[in-house]
Amino acid sequence: MGVLENNFKDNVIVASLDKLLGWARSTSPWYFQFGLACCAIEMMAAAASRHDLERIGMMPRSSPRQADVMIVAGTVTMKMALRVKKLYEQMADPKYVISMGSCATSGGPYWQHGYHVLKGVDLIVPVDVYIPGCPPRPESLIEGLLKLQEKIQTERPLTRKSV
Amino acid sequence: MTFAEIKATIEKQYPGSVLENEGLGDHQVELKGEQWIEIATYMKTDPTLCFDQLECITGVDTGEEGPLQSRYNLHSMEHRHKIEVVICHDRKNPKVASIEQLWRIGDWFERETYDMFGIVYEGHRDLRRILCPDDWEGWPLRKDYEGQESYHGIIVPKIKEEEGWE
């Protein structure tokens, strides 16, 4: 993937540095600020003062180049699917995807007759955390983000052998 | 003006243009498609009718045997009366004159009806899809529409009513 991976041997310094990197990455995953449907309203509510995502280090960025996490918040139509894929490809590594709500996860209410709806965003991009709900409350989103932070923390970019 | 008076005025100006249709409700009138642009111009400019506002254009698919329909909701700000004009099209070759240059709001309405039903509005200056992507196949709101199997390499899973995932 990058210069960090597969270039270091296991020893106590590298392992400690690895933990530090995991901590640093996990505590400030900036998310990509874009919403597709009503889930985006809940995402905005989560970012606003009552729930305040910035206290867990989440900061909205309006450019895919600066973002670490893409929160797919809402119904992904076929027309939008190509754009979502392009935006994901424009993000810099390491990058993570959260599928927020039932539309992004499985097509939601459009799963049977929605000819224009992508039946799950995992058909086009790899998803790290799925959040159920229609739409999920901000608490659910925060729960999902904390799960993602746990996941990032356990990654070991320096000593990891794969990828 | 009442609905009957509006209908009589149009019939008087353009004899034979008003068609009988039992299936229509109140305030709906079926007109012949051939003269539509002349009738529309008359309906907008005539001081007694004065339909200065086009509220909506939509399409209706009446099933395999029946025709496709364009429906125009017209309203007069001045006289406070309204009417719904129905124009039937041949299913194989649906087309009608565009009123896009008469009521400018008709531009997007006609594009949407074209996008969903494939009704061609002749004389429209920019008739292309408005909601679906440009390379979309088929007319989604027609009753015989079959969804695409894949779109740009993305597989669209088909789900049947009773059996679940196909």
Tab-separated table of N, CA and C in Angstrom, chain A residues 78-79 81-82 111-113 115-119 123-124, chain B residues 131-133 136 140 145 151-152 154 156-157 159-161:
chain	number	residue	atom	x	y	z
A	78	MET	N	-28.082	4.357	-8.927
A	78	MET	CA	-27.120	3.901	-9.935
A	78	MET	C	-26.315	5.073	-10.486
A	79	LYS	N	-27.013	6.201	-10.668
A	79	LYS	CA	-26.335	7.378	-11.202
A	79	LYS	C	-25.246	7.836	-10.237
A	81	ALA	N	-23.835	5.893	-7.910
A	81	ALA	CA	-22.886	4.831	-7.570
A	81	ALA	C	-21.536	5.051	-8.258
A	82	LEU	N	-21.588	5.470	-9.518
A	82	LEU	CA	-20.339	5.698	-10.246
A	82	LEU	C	-19.542	6.839	-9.611
A	111	TRP	N	-35.337	-2.297	-1.976
A	111	TRP	CA	-34.616	-3.528	-2.297
A	111	TRP	C	-35.340	-4.373	-3.312
A	112	GLN	N	-36.667	-4.220	-3.444
A	112	GLN	CA	-37.389	-5.057	-4.395
A	112	GLN	C	-37.736	-4.340	-5.690
A	113	HIS	N	-38.335	-3.170	-5.590
A	113	HIS	CA	-38.828	-2.523	-6.803
A	113	HIS	C	-38.001	-1.311	-7.213
A	115	TYR	N	-35.669	0.025	-9.202
A	115	TYR	CA	-34.847	-0.327	-10.360
A	115	TYR	C	-33.586	0.519	-10.437
A	116	HIS	N	-33.597	1.686	-9.811
A	116	HIS	CA	-32.508	2.640	-9.961
A	116	HIS	C	-31.584	2.646	-8.757
A	117	VAL	N	-31.825	1.773	-7.765
A	117	VAL	CA	-31.071	1.853	-6.513
A	117	VAL	C	-30.045	0.732	-6.444
A	118	LEU	N	-28.853	1.094	-6.036
A	118	LEU	CA	-27.797	0.112	-5.818
A	118	LEU	C	-28.134	-0.695	-4.567
A	119	LYS	N	-28.114	-2.039	-4.694
A	119	LYS	CA	-28.533	-2.874	-3.565
A	119	LYS	C	-27.352	-3.118	-2.623
A	123	LEU	N	-21.308	-3.405	-2.974
A	123	LEU	CA	-21.127	-3.911	-4.337
A	123	LEU	C	-20.062	-3.119	-5.096
A	124	ILE	N	-19.784	-1.898	-4.660
A	124	ILE	CA	-18.813	-1.083	-5.397
A	124	ILE	C	-17.588	-0.698	-4.571
B	131	LEU	N	-33.625	12.822	-15.042
B	131	LEU	CA	-33.383	12.160	-13.759
B	131	LEU	C	-32.469	10.958	-13.917
B	132	CYS	N	-32.759	10.094	-14.858
B	132	CYS	CA	-31.909	8.935	-15.089
B	132	CYS	C	-30.616	9.376	-15.775
B	133	PRO	N	-29.558	8.548	-15.678
B	133	PRO	CA	-28.338	8.872	-16.412
B	133	PRO	C	-28.587	8.846	-17.918
B	136	TRP	N	-29.016	5.457	-19.741
B	136	TRP	CA	-29.996	4.536	-19.170
B	136	TRP	C	-30.817	3.909	-20.291
B	140	PRO	N	-38.653	3.901	-17.414
B	140	PRO	CA	-38.948	3.231	-16.142
B	140	PRO	C	-40.408	3.204	-15.703
B	145	TYR	N	-41.958	-2.151	-18.304
B	145	TYR	CA	-40.526	-1.889	-18.111
B	145	TYR	C	-39.838	-3.039	-17.387
B	151	TYR	N	-25.426	-2.372	-14.791
B	151	TYR	CA	-25.212	-0.992	-15.210
B	151	TYR	C	-23.742	-0.650	-14.980
B	152	HIS	N	-23.004	-0.408	-16.030
B	152	HIS	CA	-21.562	-0.122	-15.959
B	152	HIS	C	-20.814	-1.177	-15.141
B	154	ILE	N	-21.938	-2.967	-12.753
B	154	ILE	CA	-22.547	-3.227	-11.440
B	154	ILE	C	-23.766	-4.116	-11.669
B	156	VAL	N	-27.234	-5.769	-11.083
B	156	VAL	CA	-28.472	-5.413	-10.393
B	156	VAL	C	-29.193	-6.709	-10.051
B	157	PRO	N	-29.190	-7.135	-8.787
B	157	PRO	CA	-29.864	-8.388	-8.434
B	157	PRO	C	-31.363	-8.245	-8.622
B	159	ILE	N	-35.121	-9.417	-7.806
B	159	ILE	CA	-35.820	-10.034	-6.691
B	159	ILE	C	-37.249	-10.303	-7.105
B	160	LYS	N	-37.650	-11.554	-7.039
B	160	LYS	CA	-39.018	-11.894	-7.422
B	160	LYS	C	-39.945	-11.741	-6.240
B	161	GLU	N	-41.204	-11.549	-6.574
B	161	GLU	CA	-42.211	-11.255	-5.552
B	161	GLU	C	-42.270	-12.331	-4.466
